[in-house]
mmCIF file of C-alpha atoms in Angstrom:
data_model
loop_
_atom_site.group_PDB
_atom_site.id
_atom_site.type_symbol
_atom_site.label_atom_id
_atom_site.label_comp_id
_atom_site.label_asym_id
_atom_site.label_seq_id
_atom_site.Cartn_x
_atom_site.Cartn_y
_atom_site.Cartn_z
ATOM 1 C CA MET A 15 49.808 -42.271 44.222
ATOM 2 C CA SER A 16 47.237 -41.058 41.695
ATOM 3 C CA PRO A 17 46.172 -37.379 41.799
ATOM 4 C CA GLN A 18 43.295 -36.547 44.154
ATOM 5 C CA VAL A 19 41.088 -34.236 42.082
ATOM 6 C CA SER A 20 38.048 -32.791 43.856
ATOM 7 C CA PHE A 21 34.617 -31.889 42.520
ATOM 8 C CA ARG A 22 35.229 -28.265 43.547
ATOM 9 C CA GLN A 23 38.488 -28.135 41.575
ATOM 10 C CA LEU A 24 36.683 -29.354 38.458
ATOM 11 C CA GLN A 25 33.957 -26.747 38.988
ATOM 12 C CA VAL A 26 36.571 -24.007 39.257
ATOM 13 C CA PHE A 27 38.471 -25.270 36.197
ATOM 14 C CA ALA A 28 35.316 -25.339 34.022
ATOM 15 C CA SER A 29 34.071 -21.964 35.258
ATOM 16 C CA VAL A 30 37.419 -20.195 34.753
ATOM 17 C CA ALA A 31 37.693 -21.768 31.304
ATOM 18 C CA ARG A 32 34.302 -20.395 30.279
ATOM 19 C CA LEU A 33 34.431 -16.992 31.966
ATOM 20 C CA GLY A 34 38.110 -16.174 31.462
ATOM 21 C CA THR A 35 39.008 -14.752 34.893
ATOM 22 C CA VAL A 36 39.267 -16.018 38.447
ATOM 23 C CA SER A 37 37.107 -13.165 39.739
ATOM 24 C CA ALA A 38 34.237 -13.941 37.333
ATOM 25 C CA ALA A 39 34.414 -17.645 38.179
ATOM 26 C CA ALA A 40 34.452 -16.866 41.902
ATOM 27 C CA GLU A 41 31.304 -14.761 41.576
ATOM 28 C CA ALA A 42 29.527 -17.440 39.535
ATOM 29 C CA LEU A 43 30.393 -20.144 42.083
ATOM 30 C CA SER A 44 29.791 -17.934 45.156
ATOM 31 C CA LEU A 45 33.404 -18.371 46.278
ATOM 32 C CA SER A 46 36.055 -15.889 47.294
ATOM 33 C CA PRO A 47 38.662 -15.048 44.620
ATOM 34 C CA SER A 48 41.422 -16.422 46.849
ATOM 35 C CA SER A 49 39.614 -19.760 47.308
ATOM 36 C CA THR A 50 38.975 -19.974 43.573
ATOM 37 C CA SER A 51 42.591 -19.206 42.709
ATOM 38 C CA GLN A 52 43.803 -21.741 45.270
ATOM 39 C CA ALA A 53 41.519 -24.479 43.923
ATOM 40 C CA LEU A 54 42.823 -23.900 40.389
ATOM 41 C CA ALA A 55 46.442 -23.922 41.580
ATOM 42 C CA ASP A 56 45.807 -27.136 43.547
ATOM 43 C CA LEU A 57 44.318 -28.795 40.474
ATOM 44 C CA GLU A 58 47.301 -27.943 38.293
ATOM 45 C CA ARG A 59 49.670 -29.082 41.043
ATOM 46 C CA GLN A 60 47.809 -32.382 41.485
ATOM 47 C CA LEU A 61 47.930 -33.033 37.746
ATOM 48 C CA GLY A 62 51.496 -31.792 37.390
ATOM 49 C CA VAL A 63 50.631 -29.713 34.318
ATOM 50 C CA ALA A 64 49.537 -26.192 33.431
ATOM 51 C CA LEU A 65 46.056 -25.910 31.937
ATOM 52 C CA PHE A 66 46.010 -22.192 31.101
ATOM 53 C CA GLU A 67 48.061 -19.527 29.414
ATOM 54 C CA ARG A 68 48.089 -16.347 31.498
ATOM 55 C CA PRO A 69 48.251 -13.232 29.287
ATOM 56 C CA GLY A 70 47.564 -10.246 31.508
ATOM 57 C CA ARG A 71 44.688 -10.819 33.891
ATOM 58 C CA ARG A 72 42.834 -13.287 31.694
ATOM 59 C CA LEU A 73 43.325 -17.034 31.711
ATOM 60 C CA VAL A 74 43.166 -18.761 28.342
ATOM 61 C CA LEU A 75 43.088 -22.538 28.016
ATOM 62 C CA ASN A 76 46.207 -24.057 26.495
ATOM 63 C CA GLU A 77 45.971 -27.043 24.152
ATOM 64 C CA LEU A 78 45.919 -29.565 26.994
ATOM 65 C CA GLY A 79 43.283 -27.567 28.881
ATOM 66 C CA ARG A 80 41.052 -27.407 25.800
ATOM 67 C CA GLY A 81 41.261 -31.176 25.491
ATOM 68 C CA LEU A 82 40.420 -31.781 29.145
ATOM 69 C CA LEU A 83 37.527 -29.301 29.420
ATOM 70 C CA PRO A 84 34.877 -31.551 27.765
ATOM 71 C CA ARG A 85 35.855 -34.402 30.095
ATOM 72 C CA ALA A 86 35.617 -32.152 33.138
ATOM 73 C CA GLU A 87 32.183 -30.923 32.058
ATOM 74 C CA ALA A 88 31.008 -34.506 31.483
ATOM 75 C CA LEU A 89 32.120 -35.449 35.011
ATOM 76 C CA LEU A 90 30.313 -32.414 36.428
ATOM 77 C CA ASP A 91 27.142 -33.304 34.535
ATOM 78 C CA ASP A 92 27.344 -36.878 35.820
ATOM 79 C CA MET A 93 27.701 -35.644 39.393
ATOM 80 C CA ALA A 94 24.782 -33.235 38.975
ATOM 81 C CA GLY A 95 22.687 -36.066 37.574
ATOM 82 C CA PHE A 96 23.646 -38.269 40.511
ATOM 83 C CA VAL A 97 22.521 -35.604 42.992
ATOM 84 C CA ALA A 98 19.321 -34.924 41.037
ATOM 85 C CA ALA A 99 18.450 -38.629 40.995
ATOM 86 C CA ALA A 100 18.870 -38.778 44.747
ATOM 87 C CA ARG A 101 16.563 -35.798 45.216
ATOM 88 C CA GLU A 102 13.943 -36.894 42.695
ATOM 89 C CA PRO A 103 12.967 -40.494 43.512
ATOM 90 C CA GLU A 104 10.616 -42.329 41.153
ATOM 91 C CA GLY A 105 10.730 -39.457 38.657
ATOM 92 C CA GLU A 106 8.965 -36.963 40.919
ATOM 93 C CA LEU A 107 9.966 -33.428 40.005
ATOM 94 C CA ARG A 108 10.982 -31.235 42.895
ATOM 95 C CA GLY A 109 13.241 -28.287 43.565
ATOM 96 C CA THR A 110 13.196 -24.589 42.703
ATOM 97 C CA LEU A 111 13.294 -22.958 39.289
ATOM 98 C CA ASP A 112 13.873 -19.212 38.934
ATOM 99 C CA VAL A 113 12.161 -17.838 35.829
ATOM 100 C CA SER A 114 12.641 -14.242 34.685
ATOM 101 C CA ALA A 115 10.090 -13.037 32.128
ATOM 102 C CA SER A 116 9.441 -9.817 30.273
ATOM 103 C CA ALA A 117 6.236 -8.003 31.150
ATOM 104 C CA THR A 118 3.949 -9.154 28.334
ATOM 105 C CA VAL A 119 4.952 -12.803 28.635
ATOM 106 C CA GLY A 120 4.947 -12.769 32.420
ATOM 107 C CA THR A 121 1.615 -10.999 32.756
ATOM 108 C CA TYR A 122 -0.534 -12.504 29.996
ATOM 109 C CA LEU A 123 0.926 -15.946 29.227
ATOM 110 C CA LEU A 124 2.974 -17.406 32.071
ATOM 111 C CA PRO A 125 0.518 -17.311 35.013
ATOM 112 C CA GLY A 126 -1.808 -19.844 33.418
ATOM 113 C CA LEU A 127 1.065 -22.009 32.214
ATOM 114 C CA VAL A 128 2.817 -21.962 35.582
ATOM 115 C CA GLY A 129 -0.454 -22.849 37.273
ATOM 116 C CA ARG A 130 -0.989 -25.880 35.047
ATOM 117 C CA PHE A 131 2.598 -27.050 35.455
ATOM 118 C CA SER A 132 2.508 -26.620 39.233
ATOM 119 C CA GLU A 133 -0.744 -28.553 39.442
ATOM 120 C CA ALA A 134 0.889 -31.458 37.615
ATOM 121 C CA HIS A 135 4.096 -31.213 39.694
ATOM 122 C CA PRO A 136 3.160 -30.007 43.200
ATOM 123 C CA ARG A 137 6.653 -30.548 44.618
ATOM 124 C CA ALA A 138 8.185 -28.121 42.097
ATOM 125 C CA ASP A 139 8.595 -24.475 43.122
ATOM 126 C CA LEU A 140 8.559 -22.042 40.175
ATOM 127 C CA ARG A 141 9.554 -18.509 41.137
ATOM 128 C CA LEU A 142 8.561 -15.912 38.549
ATOM 129 C CA ARG A 143 10.085 -12.448 38.275
ATOM 130 C CA LEU A 144 8.707 -9.792 35.893
ATOM 131 C CA ARG A 145 11.260 -7.506 34.204
ATOM 132 C CA ASN A 146 11.733 -5.815 30.864
ATOM 133 C CA THR A 147 13.564 -7.703 28.114
ATOM 134 C CA HIS A 148 16.924 -6.048 28.773
ATOM 135 C CA GLU A 149 16.709 -6.884 32.478
ATOM 136 C CA VAL A 150 15.703 -10.504 31.795
ATOM 137 C CA VAL A 151 18.805 -10.978 29.650
ATOM 138 C CA GLY A 152 20.887 -9.497 32.488
ATOM 139 C CA ASP A 153 19.334 -11.889 35.025
ATOM 140 C CA VAL A 154 20.174 -14.907 32.881
ATOM 141 C CA LEU A 155 23.652 -13.613 32.070
ATOM 142 C CA ARG A 156 24.442 -13.127 35.782
ATOM 143 C CA LEU A 157 23.093 -16.626 36.546
ATOM 144 C CA GLU A 158 20.313 -15.097 38.659
ATOM 145 C CA ALA A 159 17.640 -16.876 36.609
ATOM 146 C CA ASP A 160 17.531 -20.456 35.340
ATOM 147 C CA LEU A 161 15.397 -19.530 32.346
ATOM 148 C CA GLY A 162 14.355 -16.287 30.694
ATOM 149 C CA LEU A 163 11.399 -15.494 28.446
ATOM 150 C CA ILE A 164 11.756 -12.344 26.373
ATOM 151 C CA GLU A 165 10.009 -10.354 23.668
ATOM 152 C CA GLY A 166 12.002 -10.497 20.460
ATOM 153 C CA GLU A 167 15.416 -12.040 19.873
ATOM 154 C CA CYS A 168 18.344 -12.327 22.267
ATOM 155 C CA ARG A 169 21.441 -10.587 20.921
ATOM 156 C CA GLU A 170 23.729 -11.532 23.828
ATOM 157 C CA PRO A 171 26.320 -13.934 22.322
ATOM 158 C CA ALA A 172 27.096 -15.572 25.683
ATOM 159 C CA LEU A 173 23.529 -16.913 25.974
ATOM 160 C CA VAL A 174 21.538 -19.576 24.150
ATOM 161 C CA SER A 175 18.056 -18.782 22.884
ATOM 162 C CA GLU A 176 15.358 -20.301 20.727
ATOM 163 C CA PRO A 177 12.034 -18.999 19.382
ATOM 164 C CA TRP A 178 9.018 -19.905 21.502
ATOM 165 C CA CYS A 179 5.800 -18.421 20.063
ATOM 166 C CA GLU A 180 4.543 -15.543 17.953
ATOM 167 C CA ASP A 181 2.958 -12.284 19.117
ATOM 168 C CA ARG A 182 1.412 -9.261 17.398
ATOM 169 C CA LEU A 183 1.397 -5.649 18.547
ATOM 170 C CA VAL A 184 -1.513 -3.316 17.827
ATOM 171 C CA VAL A 185 -1.842 0.462 17.769
ATOM 172 C CA VAL A 186 -4.709 1.506 20.039
ATOM 173 C CA ALA A 187 -6.587 4.710 20.788
ATOM 174 C CA ALA A 188 -9.486 5.791 22.958
ATOM 175 C CA PRO A 189 -12.812 5.712 21.046
ATOM 176 C CA GLY A 190 -13.039 9.503 21.304
ATOM 177 C CA HIS A 191 -9.536 10.160 19.930
ATOM 178 C CA PRO A 192 -9.575 12.236 16.697
ATOM 179 C CA LEU A 193 -7.822 9.417 14.803
ATOM 180 C CA ALA A 194 -10.071 6.625 16.092
ATOM 181 C CA SER A 195 -12.695 7.153 13.410
ATOM 182 C CA ARG A 196 -10.110 6.906 10.633
ATOM 183 C CA GLY A 197 -9.489 3.174 10.952
ATOM 184 C CA ASP A 198 -6.357 3.441 8.800
ATOM 185 C CA LEU A 199 -3.485 5.686 9.873
ATOM 186 C CA GLU A 200 -1.313 7.418 7.315
ATOM 187 C CA ASP A 201 2.413 7.771 7.840
ATOM 188 C CA GLY A 202 1.944 11.430 8.706
ATOM 189 C CA ASP A 203 -0.465 10.461 11.489
ATOM 190 C CA LEU A 204 2.118 8.063 12.933
ATOM 191 C CA ALA A 205 4.799 10.737 12.953
ATOM 192 C CA GLU A 206 2.671 13.578 14.319
ATOM 193 C CA ALA A 207 0.555 11.849 16.967
ATOM 194 C CA PRO A 208 1.754 11.826 20.591
ATOM 195 C CA TRP A 209 2.578 8.301 21.793
ATOM 196 C CA ILE A 210 2.311 6.554 25.172
ATOM 197 C CA LEU A 211 4.932 3.786 25.098
ATOM 198 C CA ARG A 212 6.739 1.248 27.224
ATOM 199 C CA GLU A 213 10.078 2.315 28.691
ATOM 200 C CA PRO A 214 13.348 1.986 26.703
ATOM 201 C CA GLY A 215 14.758 -1.526 27.122
ATOM 202 C CA SER A 216 11.387 -3.230 26.761
ATOM 203 C CA GLY A 217 10.792 -5.599 23.848
ATOM 204 C CA THR A 218 7.525 -3.858 22.974
ATOM 205 C CA ARG A 219 9.240 -0.477 22.655
ATOM 206 C CA GLU A 220 12.053 -1.946 20.572
ATOM 207 C CA VAL A 221 9.688 -3.585 18.064
ATOM 208 C CA PHE A 222 7.611 -0.421 17.717
ATOM 209 C CA GLU A 223 10.599 1.869 17.200
ATOM 210 C CA GLN A 224 12.118 -0.499 14.631
ATOM 211 C CA ALA A 225 8.825 -0.575 12.722
ATOM 212 C CA MET A 226 8.779 3.237 12.700
ATOM 213 C CA ARG A 227 12.400 3.381 11.514
ATOM 214 C CA ASP A 228 11.555 0.983 8.690
ATOM 215 C CA LEU A 229 9.090 3.608 7.435
ATOM 216 C CA GLY A 230 11.583 6.427 7.958
ATOM 217 C CA LEU A 231 9.564 7.826 10.857
ATOM 218 C CA THR A 232 10.397 9.026 14.370
ATOM 219 C CA PRO A 233 7.634 8.869 17.005
ATOM 220 C CA ARG A 234 6.729 11.773 19.257
ATOM 221 C CA VAL A 235 6.943 10.060 22.626
ATOM 222 C CA ARG A 236 4.790 11.927 25.100
ATOM 223 C CA ILE A 237 5.055 9.512 28.037
ATOM 224 C CA SER A 238 7.139 6.379 28.750
ATOM 225 C CA LEU A 239 5.673 3.952 31.291
ATOM 226 C CA GLY A 240 6.828 0.623 32.693
ATOM 227 C CA GLN A 241 3.468 -1.125 32.950
ATOM 228 C CA HIS A 242 0.848 -2.113 30.400
ATOM 229 C CA GLU A 243 -2.027 -1.082 32.635
ATOM 230 C CA ALA A 244 -0.595 2.414 33.103
ATOM 231 C CA ILE A 245 -0.248 2.807 29.328
ATOM 232 C CA LYS A 246 -3.827 1.668 28.772
ATOM 233 C CA GLN A 247 -5.144 4.147 31.321
ATOM 234 C CA ALA A 248 -3.175 6.994 29.689
ATOM 235 C CA VAL A 249 -4.525 6.044 26.259
ATOM 236 C CA LEU A 250 -8.055 5.778 27.659
ATOM 237 C CA ALA A 251 -7.631 9.297 29.036
ATOM 238 C CA GLY A 252 -6.952 10.544 25.487
ATOM 239 C CA LEU A 253 -3.288 11.445 26.083
ATOM 240 C CA GLY A 254 -2.087 9.744 22.926
ATOM 241 C CA LEU A 255 -1.837 6.557 20.912
ATOM 242 C CA GLY A 256 -0.448 3.356 22.396
ATOM 243 C CA CYS A 257 1.268 0.303 20.951
ATOM 244 C CA LEU A 258 0.832 -2.876 22.974
ATOM 245 C CA SER A 259 0.604 -6.626 22.555
ATOM 246 C CA ALA A 260 -2.756 -7.778 21.258
ATOM 247 C CA LEU A 261 -2.801 -10.104 24.279
ATOM 248 C CA SER A 262 -2.764 -7.174 26.688
ATOM 249 C CA VAL A 263 -5.646 -5.210 25.122
ATOM 250 C CA ALA A 264 -7.978 -8.040 24.132
ATOM 251 C CA GLY A 265 -10.419 -7.303 26.960
ATOM 252 C CA GLU A 266 -10.505 -3.541 26.384
ATOM 253 C CA ARG A 267 -11.093 -3.998 22.659
ATOM 254 C CA GLU A 268 -13.897 -6.489 23.254
ATOM 255 C CA ARG A 269 -15.606 -4.071 25.652
ATOM 256 C CA GLY A 270 -15.172 -1.148 23.251
ATOM 257 C CA GLU A 271 -12.900 0.766 25.620
ATOM 258 C CA LEU A 272 -10.009 0.833 23.113
ATOM 259 C CA VAL A 273 -10.007 0.881 19.320
ATOM 260 C CA ALA A 274 -7.324 -0.839 17.213
ATOM 261 C CA LEU A 275 -6.014 1.218 14.281
ATOM 262 C CA ASP A 276 -4.461 -0.131 11.096
ATOM 263 C CA SER A 277 -1.249 1.262 9.579
ATOM 264 C CA ARG A 278 1.751 0.279 7.490
ATOM 265 C CA LEU A 279 3.702 -0.620 10.628
ATOM 266 C CA VAL A 280 4.958 -4.216 10.709
ATOM 267 C CA LEU A 281 4.359 -5.194 14.322
ATOM 268 C CA CYS A 282 4.940 -8.943 14.495
ATOM 269 C CA ARG A 283 7.491 -10.410 16.883
ATOM 270 C CA THR A 284 8.649 -13.654 18.460
ATOM 271 C CA PHE A 285 8.787 -14.542 22.136
ATOM 272 C CA SER A 286 12.030 -16.394 22.912
ATOM 273 C CA LEU A 287 13.386 -18.730 25.578
ATOM 274 C CA VAL A 288 16.843 -17.769 26.875
ATOM 275 C CA TRP A 289 19.294 -19.628 29.091
ATOM 276 C CA HIS A 290 22.965 -19.649 30.091
ATOM 277 C CA PRO A 291 24.918 -22.600 28.638
ATOM 278 C CA GLU A 292 26.960 -22.936 31.843
ATOM 279 C CA ARG A 293 24.038 -23.113 34.248
ATOM 280 C CA TYR A 294 23.000 -26.623 35.261
ATOM 281 C CA ARG A 295 19.795 -27.691 33.525
ATOM 282 C CA SER A 296 18.074 -29.889 36.078
ATOM 283 C CA PRO A 297 15.313 -32.405 35.299
ATOM 284 C CA LEU A 298 12.874 -29.744 36.530
ATOM 285 C CA TRP A 299 14.373 -27.196 34.096
ATOM 286 C CA GLN A 300 14.136 -29.650 31.219
ATOM 287 C CA ALA A 301 10.569 -30.655 32.060
ATOM 288 C CA PHE A 302 9.401 -27.044 32.257
ATOM 289 C CA LYS A 303 11.090 -26.120 28.986
ATOM 290 C CA VAL A 304 9.479 -29.086 27.214
ATOM 291 C CA PHE A 305 6.131 -28.047 28.703
ATOM 292 C CA LEU A 306 6.550 -24.490 27.407
ATOM 293 C CA VAL A 307 7.536 -25.664 23.927
ATOM 294 C CA GLU A 308 4.585 -28.046 23.746
ATOM 295 C CA SER A 309 2.216 -25.313 25.001
ATOM 296 C CA ARG A 310 3.542 -22.750 22.484
ATOM 297 C CA GLY A 311 2.133 -19.809 24.387
ATOM 298 C CA ASP A 312 -1.283 -21.335 25.044
ATOM 299 C CA GLY A 313 -1.879 -19.672 28.452
#
């Protein structure tokens, strides 16, 4: 009698192979550790071979396991495609997509894009969560988000990322600030002025601090805030200089409520798309990603 290998056993095999431990695979698959361990043991018993070396608590694929992993993943992809085809007749996109986005992207770019996509695909449910860049990476890494959009580059080696569109930060001040009439800030001004900045972990803060380090400067951070609007209000009140995306202060600059100041700071950055290579990329996921790439940040 040929071995009876189940879909669940293949899921467990692939997840343990990628994550390295039964406990991590169990969490990713929403199973108990005992059920995950049993499914792996059943698979090896059905096949009559060992697929892993077991040094300590980690499980490392042996040569046979490494050869079988691509086949297991292909079978899983085929099954996922079969289920997706059943749920999406005649090419209609439906289902739920969890998108985690950093504050600038999620506030000033995504709402318009999500609205246009949802209008074209009314059966699709896009759920957007606003976080800072560090938290977005964590969401994607823990498989709590299907897709992440962040400010800057992703340095997490377990994730896949690609550049999406360009952004520019600007230094802003209230019109009545003593430096507002200067137009151009000297390095001494940058070092001595009090700053109102995003919280540590945000992409905006990281780009600004790196630009200051490149000039050999350390900012005097007076207040750290988690929202663009709060920073703008503090800058408007004359509490210090701010550094925000040009997208977020376009209205205030046009109305003359904030003044942009030039300096030697290099404040260009890239917005990036981030995803987990082990998370299933449904037709809805693929369609939304293509839409984002084609839009290139045109909110």
